[in-house]
Short mmCIF file of C-alpha atoms and ligand atoms in Angstrom, two decimals:
data_model
loop_
_atom_site.label_atom_id
_atom_site.label_comp_id
_atom_site.label_asym_id
_atom_site.label_seq_id
_atom_site.Cartn_x
_atom_site.Cartn_y
_atom_site.Cartn_z
CA UNK A 1 0.09 -0.01 -0.05
CA UNK A 2 1.67 3.35 -1.04
CA UNK A 3 2.72 5.61 1.82
CA UNK A 4 0.22 8.40 1.75
CA UNK A 5 1.52 11.94 2.12
CA UNK A 6 -0.65 14.12 4.12
CA UNK A 7 -1.78 17.62 3.04
CA UNK A 8 -2.74 18.73 6.55
CA UNK A 9 -0.50 21.44 7.93
CA UNK A 10 0.10 20.20 11.42
CA UNK A 11 3.16 20.69 13.71
CA UNK A 12 4.37 17.94 15.91
CA UNK A 13 3.35 19.89 18.97
CA UNK A 14 -0.26 20.14 17.74
CA UNK A 15 -0.22 16.44 16.77
CA UNK A 16 1.10 15.47 20.22
CA UNK A 17 -1.55 17.62 21.96
CA UNK A 18 -4.30 16.11 19.79
CA UNK A 19 -3.09 12.62 20.34
CA UNK A 20 -2.75 13.31 24.12
CA UNK A 21 -6.33 14.40 24.29
CA UNK A 22 -7.21 10.82 23.08
CA UNK A 23 -5.98 9.37 26.41
CA UNK A 24 -8.51 9.86 29.13
CA UNK A 25 -5.80 10.14 31.83
CA UNK A 26 -3.75 12.68 29.81
CA UNK A 27 -2.32 15.26 32.01
CA UNK A 28 -0.32 17.04 29.40
CA UNK A 29 2.83 15.94 31.18
CA UNK A 30 3.59 13.46 28.26
CA UNK A 31 3.00 16.19 25.68
CA UNK A 32 5.43 18.36 27.51
CA UNK A 33 7.93 15.59 27.74
CA UNK A 34 7.78 15.09 23.84
CA UNK A 35 7.81 18.86 23.20
CA UNK A 36 11.09 19.09 25.23
CA UNK A 37 12.58 16.19 23.30
CA UNK A 38 11.70 17.79 19.88
CA UNK A 39 13.76 20.85 21.07
CA UNK A 40 16.78 18.56 21.56
CA UNK A 41 16.21 17.21 18.09
CA UNK A 42 15.99 20.69 16.56
CA UNK A 43 19.35 21.52 18.12
CA UNK A 44 20.96 18.23 17.04
CA UNK A 45 19.68 18.60 13.50
CA UNK A 46 21.49 22.00 13.32
CA UNK A 47 24.65 20.69 15.10
CA UNK A 48 24.96 17.54 12.96
CA UNK A 49 24.85 19.75 9.85
CA UNK A 50 27.27 22.19 11.28
CA UNK A 51 29.68 19.37 12.34
CA UNK A 52 30.04 18.58 8.61
CA UNK A 53 30.76 22.29 7.91
CA UNK A 54 33.19 22.40 10.81
CA UNK A 55 34.90 19.44 9.28
CA UNK A 56 35.52 21.37 6.08
CA UNK A 57 36.36 24.58 7.99
CA UNK A 58 38.73 22.63 10.21
CA UNK A 59 41.06 21.44 7.30
CA UNK A 60 42.92 19.37 9.96
CA UNK A 61 44.07 15.72 10.02
CA UNK A 62 40.64 13.99 9.76
CA UNK A 63 41.86 10.78 11.59
CA UNK A 64 42.62 12.10 15.06
CA UNK A 65 40.41 15.10 15.03
CA UNK A 66 37.61 13.18 13.31
CA UNK A 67 37.94 10.46 16.02
CA UNK A 68 37.55 13.22 18.73
CA UNK A 69 34.75 14.80 16.61
CA UNK A 70 32.82 11.53 16.36
CA UNK A 71 33.28 11.08 20.13
CA UNK A 72 32.45 14.79 20.57
CA UNK A 73 29.26 14.49 18.47
CA UNK A 74 28.14 11.33 20.34
CA UNK A 75 28.89 13.00 23.75
CA UNK A 76 27.62 16.31 22.47
CA UNK A 77 24.30 14.65 21.39
CA UNK A 78 24.04 12.99 24.77
CA UNK A 79 24.61 16.33 26.54
CA UNK A 80 22.08 18.21 24.46
CA UNK A 81 19.35 15.57 25.27
CA UNK A 82 20.40 15.58 28.92
CA UNK A 83 20.15 19.31 29.23
CA UNK A 84 16.87 19.50 27.36
CA UNK A 85 15.30 16.79 29.44
CA UNK A 86 16.70 16.86 32.98
CA UNK A 87 14.73 19.67 34.44
CA UNK A 88 11.21 19.37 32.95
CA UNK A 89 9.87 17.39 35.96
CA UNK A 90 8.47 14.70 33.68
CA UNK A 91 11.28 12.14 34.05
CA UNK A 92 12.39 10.12 37.07
CA UNK A 93 15.49 8.65 35.39
CA UNK A 94 17.24 8.44 31.96
CA UNK A 95 19.63 5.88 30.31
CA UNK A 96 21.81 6.28 27.29
CA UNK A 97 24.16 4.35 25.17
CA UNK A 98 26.82 6.94 26.09
CA UNK A 99 26.41 6.41 29.87
CA UNK A 100 27.63 3.27 31.70
CA UNK A 101 24.80 3.38 34.25
CA UNK A 102 21.52 5.20 34.79
CA UNK A 103 21.46 8.96 34.29
CA UNK A 104 19.86 10.52 37.48
CA UNK A 105 17.68 13.49 37.41
CA UNK A 106 19.55 16.14 39.49
CA UNK A 107 18.40 16.49 43.02
CA UNK A 108 17.01 19.98 42.57
CA UNK A 109 14.42 18.95 39.95
CA UNK A 110 11.03 17.19 40.47
CA UNK A 111 10.93 13.53 39.67
CA UNK A 112 8.13 12.72 37.10
CA UNK A 113 6.47 9.49 36.12
CA UNK A 114 8.32 8.81 32.81
CA UNK A 115 11.54 7.16 31.91
CA UNK A 116 13.65 8.07 28.80
CA UNK A 117 16.17 5.76 27.26
CA UNK A 118 18.04 6.78 24.16
CA UNK A 119 20.83 6.34 21.61
CA UNK A 120 21.90 9.97 21.24
CA UNK A 121 23.74 9.35 17.89
CA UNK A 122 23.15 6.26 15.92
CA UNK A 123 25.43 5.38 13.03
CA UNK A 124 28.44 7.24 14.40
CA UNK A 125 30.86 5.49 12.08
CA UNK A 126 29.10 7.22 9.20
CA UNK A 127 29.50 10.83 10.37
CA UNK A 128 32.87 11.36 8.66
CA UNK A 129 31.42 10.45 5.23
CA UNK A 130 28.31 12.52 5.65
CA UNK A 131 26.06 9.40 5.52
CA UNK A 132 22.61 9.56 7.31
CA UNK A 133 22.75 9.23 11.14
CA UNK A 134 20.16 9.50 13.75
CA UNK A 135 18.84 9.57 17.34
CA UNK A 136 16.77 6.76 18.78
CA UNK A 137 14.47 7.12 21.82
CA UNK A 138 12.00 5.22 23.89
CA UNK A 139 9.77 6.41 26.74
CA UNK A 140 8.22 4.26 29.45
CA UNK A 141 5.97 5.02 32.47
CA UNK A 142 7.94 4.20 35.62
CA UNK A 143 7.07 0.88 37.39
CA UNK A 144 5.16 2.70 40.16
CA UNK A 145 3.86 6.07 38.73
CA UNK A 146 2.67 7.04 42.21
CA UNK A 147 6.34 7.55 43.35
CA UNK A 148 8.16 10.92 43.09
CA UNK A 149 11.48 9.38 44.05
CA UNK A 150 14.50 9.00 41.74
CA UNK A 151 13.89 6.22 39.12
CA UNK A 152 15.58 2.78 39.41
CA UNK A 153 17.28 0.25 37.15
CA UNK A 154 13.98 -1.67 37.01
CA UNK A 155 12.30 1.42 35.57
CA UNK A 156 14.82 1.31 32.69
CA UNK A 157 14.72 -2.47 32.10
CA UNK A 158 10.95 -2.97 31.41
CA UNK A 159 9.51 -5.24 28.65
CA UNK A 160 9.47 -3.41 25.29
CA UNK A 161 5.68 -3.87 25.07
CA UNK A 162 5.44 -1.46 27.99
CA UNK A 163 6.77 1.51 25.87
CA UNK A 164 4.36 4.43 25.84
CA UNK A 165 6.21 5.99 22.95
CA UNK A 166 9.31 5.41 20.75
CA UNK A 167 10.78 7.01 17.70
CA UNK A 168 13.90 8.27 15.98
CA UNK A 169 15.22 11.42 14.39
CA UNK A 170 17.02 10.83 11.04
CA UNK A 171 19.47 13.44 10.01
CA UNK A 172 19.59 12.89 6.27
CA UNK A 173 18.77 14.91 3.07
CA UNK A 174 16.16 16.39 5.37
CA UNK A 175 15.69 15.78 9.17
CA UNK A 176 12.67 13.66 9.95
CA UNK A 177 11.17 12.57 13.20
CA UNK A 178 9.36 9.32 13.16
CA UNK A 179 7.45 8.32 16.20
CA UNK A 180 4.51 6.35 17.73
CA UNK A 181 2.72 6.61 20.94
CA UNK A 182 0.81 3.39 20.26
CA UNK A 183 -1.55 4.88 17.73
CA UNK A 184 0.30 4.10 14.54
CA UNK A 185 3.49 5.61 13.11
CA UNK A 186 3.67 9.19 11.96
CA UNK A 187 6.46 10.99 10.17
CA UNK A 188 7.36 14.71 10.65
CA UNK A 189 9.79 16.55 8.43
CA UNK A 190 11.75 19.53 9.85
CA UNK A 191 11.28 22.90 8.09
CA UNK A 192 14.33 24.96 9.30
CA UNK A 193 12.82 28.09 7.72
CA UNK A 194 10.07 28.02 10.40
CA UNK A 195 11.82 25.78 12.94
CA UNK A 196 8.77 23.27 13.01
CA UNK A 197 8.46 19.67 12.50
CA UNK A 198 5.47 19.29 10.08
CA UNK A 199 3.53 16.12 9.62
CA UNK A 200 4.36 14.59 6.25
CA UNK A 201 3.21 10.84 6.41
CA UNK A 202 0.45 9.56 8.61
CA UNK A 203 0.02 6.16 10.02
CA UNK A 204 2.54 4.45 7.76
CA UNK A 205 2.02 0.73 7.11
CA UNK A 206 4.85 -1.55 6.21
CA UNK A 207 4.19 -3.91 3.21
CA UNK A 208 3.40 -7.49 4.15
CA UNK A 209 6.45 -8.63 2.07
CA UNK A 210 9.26 -6.67 0.54
CA UNK A 211 12.05 -7.34 -2.01
CA UNK A 212 14.96 -5.85 0.01
CA UNK A 213 17.18 -7.43 2.64
CA UNK A 214 19.47 -5.37 4.82
CA UNK A 215 22.40 -7.03 6.67
CA UNK A 216 26.17 -6.61 7.00
CA UNK A 217 27.17 -9.47 4.61
CA UNK A 218 30.76 -9.07 5.74
CA UNK A 219 29.75 -11.15 8.76
CA UNK A 220 28.29 -13.88 6.54
CA UNK A 221 31.25 -16.41 7.50
CA UNK A 222 30.24 -16.08 11.11
CA UNK A 223 26.40 -16.26 10.72
CA UNK A 224 24.39 -19.28 12.07
CA UNK A 225 23.56 -21.81 9.21
CA UNK A 226 19.94 -20.76 9.19
CA UNK A 227 20.78 -17.19 8.23
CA UNK A 228 23.04 -18.32 5.52
CA UNK A 229 20.40 -20.64 4.18
CA UNK A 230 17.89 -17.82 4.28
CA UNK A 231 20.07 -15.36 2.35
CA UNK A 232 20.97 -18.11 -0.23
CA UNK A 233 17.18 -18.55 -0.66
CA UNK A 234 16.66 -14.80 -1.12
CA UNK A 235 19.27 -14.66 -3.84
CA UNK A 236 17.83 -17.65 -5.86
CA UNK A 237 15.59 -16.34 -8.69
CA UNK A 238 11.99 -17.35 -8.33
CA UNK A 239 9.49 -17.96 -11.09
CA UNK A 240 7.16 -15.19 -9.82
CA UNK A 241 10.05 -12.71 -9.88
CA UNK A 242 9.84 -11.98 -6.29
CA UNK A 243 13.40 -13.19 -5.80
CA UNK A 244 16.24 -12.31 -5.96
CA UNK A 245 15.94 -9.66 -3.33
CA UNK A 246 18.16 -6.57 -3.47
CA UNK A 247 20.66 -5.86 -0.71
CA UNK A 248 20.47 -2.41 0.82
CA UNK A 249 22.66 -1.58 3.97
CA UNK A 250 23.58 1.87 5.19
CA UNK A 251 25.18 0.82 8.40
CA UNK A 252 23.02 3.24 10.33
CA UNK A 253 20.09 1.42 11.94
CA UNK A 254 17.91 4.46 11.74
CA UNK A 255 18.29 4.82 8.07
CA UNK A 256 18.00 1.03 7.38
CA UNK A 257 14.85 0.86 9.46
CA UNK A 258 13.41 3.95 7.87
CA UNK A 259 13.73 2.50 4.47
CA UNK A 260 12.41 -0.82 5.69
CA UNK A 261 9.33 0.98 7.17
CA UNK A 262 8.55 2.58 3.79
CA UNK A 263 9.57 -0.15 1.28
CA UNK A 264 9.29 -3.32 3.40
CA UNK A 265 11.71 -6.20 3.40
CA UNK A 266 13.88 -7.25 6.28
CA UNK A 267 16.52 -5.65 8.39
CA UNK A 268 18.86 -8.13 10.33
CA UNK A 269 21.70 -8.03 12.70
CA UNK A 270 22.12 -11.79 13.58
CA UNK A 271 24.18 -13.12 16.38
CA UNK A 272 27.36 -14.75 15.08
CA UNK A 273 30.39 -16.65 16.32
CA UNK A 274 32.14 -13.48 17.44
CA UNK A 275 29.01 -11.60 18.78
CA UNK A 276 26.61 -14.36 19.83
CA UNK A 277 23.89 -11.75 20.70
CA UNK A 278 24.67 -9.46 17.68
CA UNK A 279 25.85 -5.87 17.96
CA UNK A 280 22.61 -3.95 18.49
CA UNK A 281 21.34 -3.05 22.02
CA UNK A 282 17.94 -4.19 23.13
CA UNK A 283 16.99 -1.25 25.45
CA UNK A 284 17.69 1.78 23.30
CA UNK A 285 18.06 0.45 19.64
CA UNK A 286 16.13 -2.74 19.14
CA UNK A 287 13.10 -2.22 21.49
CA UNK A 288 12.13 1.25 20.13
CA UNK A 289 12.52 0.11 16.57
CA UNK A 290 10.58 -3.05 17.28
CA UNK A 291 7.75 -0.86 18.76
CA UNK A 292 7.65 1.22 15.52
CA UNK A 293 7.80 -1.83 13.17
CA UNK A 294 4.90 -3.47 15.04
CA UNK A 295 2.94 -0.25 15.04
CA UNK A 296 3.31 -0.12 11.26
CA UNK A 297 2.11 -3.73 11.00
CA UNK A 298 5.40 -5.52 10.76
CA UNK A 299 7.23 -8.09 12.97
CA UNK A 300 10.33 -7.93 15.08
CA UNK A 301 11.89 -11.00 16.71
CA UNK A 302 15.36 -12.12 17.91
CA UNK A 303 14.84 -15.04 15.50
CA UNK A 304 12.66 -16.99 17.85
CA UNK A 305 10.81 -14.65 20.24
CA UNK A 306 8.98 -11.36 19.80
CA UNK A 307 11.47 -8.70 20.86
CA UNK A 308 8.92 -6.69 22.84
CA UNK A 309 8.24 -9.82 25.03
CA UNK A 310 11.91 -10.13 26.14
CA UNK A 311 12.68 -8.78 29.50
CA UNK A 312 15.88 -6.76 29.53
CA UNK A 313 18.38 -7.76 32.19
CA UNK A 314 20.99 -5.04 31.70
CA UNK A 315 21.08 -1.48 30.13
CA UNK A 316 23.55 -2.44 27.33
CA UNK A 317 22.69 -5.85 26.56
CA UNK A 318 22.83 -7.01 22.93
CA UNK A 319 20.21 -8.99 21.11
CA UNK A 320 19.98 -10.53 17.62
CA UNK A 321 17.35 -8.82 15.61
CA UNK A 322 15.24 -9.66 12.57
CA UNK A 323 12.61 -6.99 11.80
CA UNK A 324 10.47 -5.70 8.94
CA UNK A 325 7.70 -7.17 6.79
CA UNK A 326 5.74 -9.77 8.61
CA UNK A 327 6.15 -12.45 5.93
CA UNK A 328 9.82 -11.87 5.56
CA UNK A 329 10.45 -12.15 9.30
CA UNK A 330 8.33 -15.24 9.57
CA UNK A 331 10.28 -16.80 6.75
CA UNK A 332 13.75 -16.18 8.27
CA UNK A 333 12.35 -17.64 11.55
CA UNK A 334 11.47 -20.76 9.59
CA UNK A 335 14.89 -21.14 8.12
CA UNK A 336 16.43 -20.66 11.63
CA UNK A 337 14.04 -23.31 13.08
CA UNK A 338 14.80 -25.77 10.26
CA UNK A 339 18.62 -25.35 10.64
CA UNK A 340 18.45 -25.75 14.46
CA UNK A 341 16.48 -28.93 14.13
CA UNK A 342 18.99 -30.61 11.80
P1 AHG B 401 25.89 3.39 17.15
O1 AHG B 401 26.57 4.33 16.23
O2 AHG B 401 24.86 4.02 18.07
O3 AHG B 401 26.92 2.68 17.88
O4 AHG B 401 25.14 2.25 16.33
C1 AHG B 401 25.68 1.78 15.17
C2 AHG B 401 24.92 0.51 14.89
C3 AHG B 401 23.72 0.66 14.03
O5 AHG B 401 23.39 2.02 13.75
C4 AHG B 401 24.06 -0.09 12.71
O6 AHG B 401 22.87 -0.82 12.33
C5 AHG B 401 25.14 -0.98 13.09
O7 AHG B 401 25.84 -0.38 14.22
C6 AHG B 401 26.07 -1.20 12.03
O8 AHG B 401 27.03 -2.20 12.47
P2 AHG B 401 28.07 -2.77 11.51
O9 AHG B 401 29.03 -1.61 11.14
O10 AHG B 401 28.86 -3.83 12.25
O11 AHG B 401 27.32 -3.40 10.34
MN1 MN B 402 23.09 2.99 17.64
MN1 MN B 403 24.95 5.62 19.33
#
């Protein structure tokens, strides 16, 4: 089904407010939380572009400086989100890819009932070649919303199906914010001339099956047999012309998932002999993306289990992931089952 552009002129703030009104217990707190987060995204959209400009202006040895710059941008993005989110009184705790442990809300600020976990800059290795990068975020209610004490690790390690919202910002040819609060997936495009994120696609639906697979084939020699069998199958021409699939792999999860949401197909980061649980992190990469994929009508698993049903046990735990069009993910699960039963 084609992705339908909307003609309605709606800012993300108005969209959040209207969606909030649909929740009987809406207090506006959630809307304010998302409003604060979009401020951080506006700032990062500007800084990510400027970083590229600085690189040109810098005219210095790209290797060392670039390494600091990549680290600087990762840490800078983390700092921007922290400073935009720490004082609003909506959060009781945060967690980030760039912080070993939980990120406490400073003592002087009220503790709210929400939890924010995030990957401040996804696709860091692509910054120096100006390839699309992004920010991934996920919001939960704290385990006991009646408390006003600092949040705990348990608040950060909830099942993915408990997310109240999740999304990503994608800093590409344009900056887009894709998010869902459980009522489908909407896409907003940033218009820097007016400083607003405007609704561009509504309630996107992922095709039931695609013709694209997305994986780092450089790891093929380390994959489980079932993944190898599946990819071999995808590359074998079929009479109905559905196969061979095309390979598309940006190396930035945000970009690969964004394409998968629009065109369908499958994105995979399997476990392998060197990384048994794969490279991607459950709490702030795989869970938020799984939430979006399911909200768009797709499927997201670790090859066996639904990702959102998996209880996280640590902030930075890795998990193999297979996500995208429902029929494609079901098919790879079948190949994995068949190989494991041999
Ligand atoms: P991050 O930059 O936040 O560490 O994430 C990078 C991740 C993800 O964006 C992408 O899908 C994956 O790394 C690519 O890994 P490979 O380079 O091993 O394919
Ligand atoms: Mn990442
Ligand atoms: Mn990152």
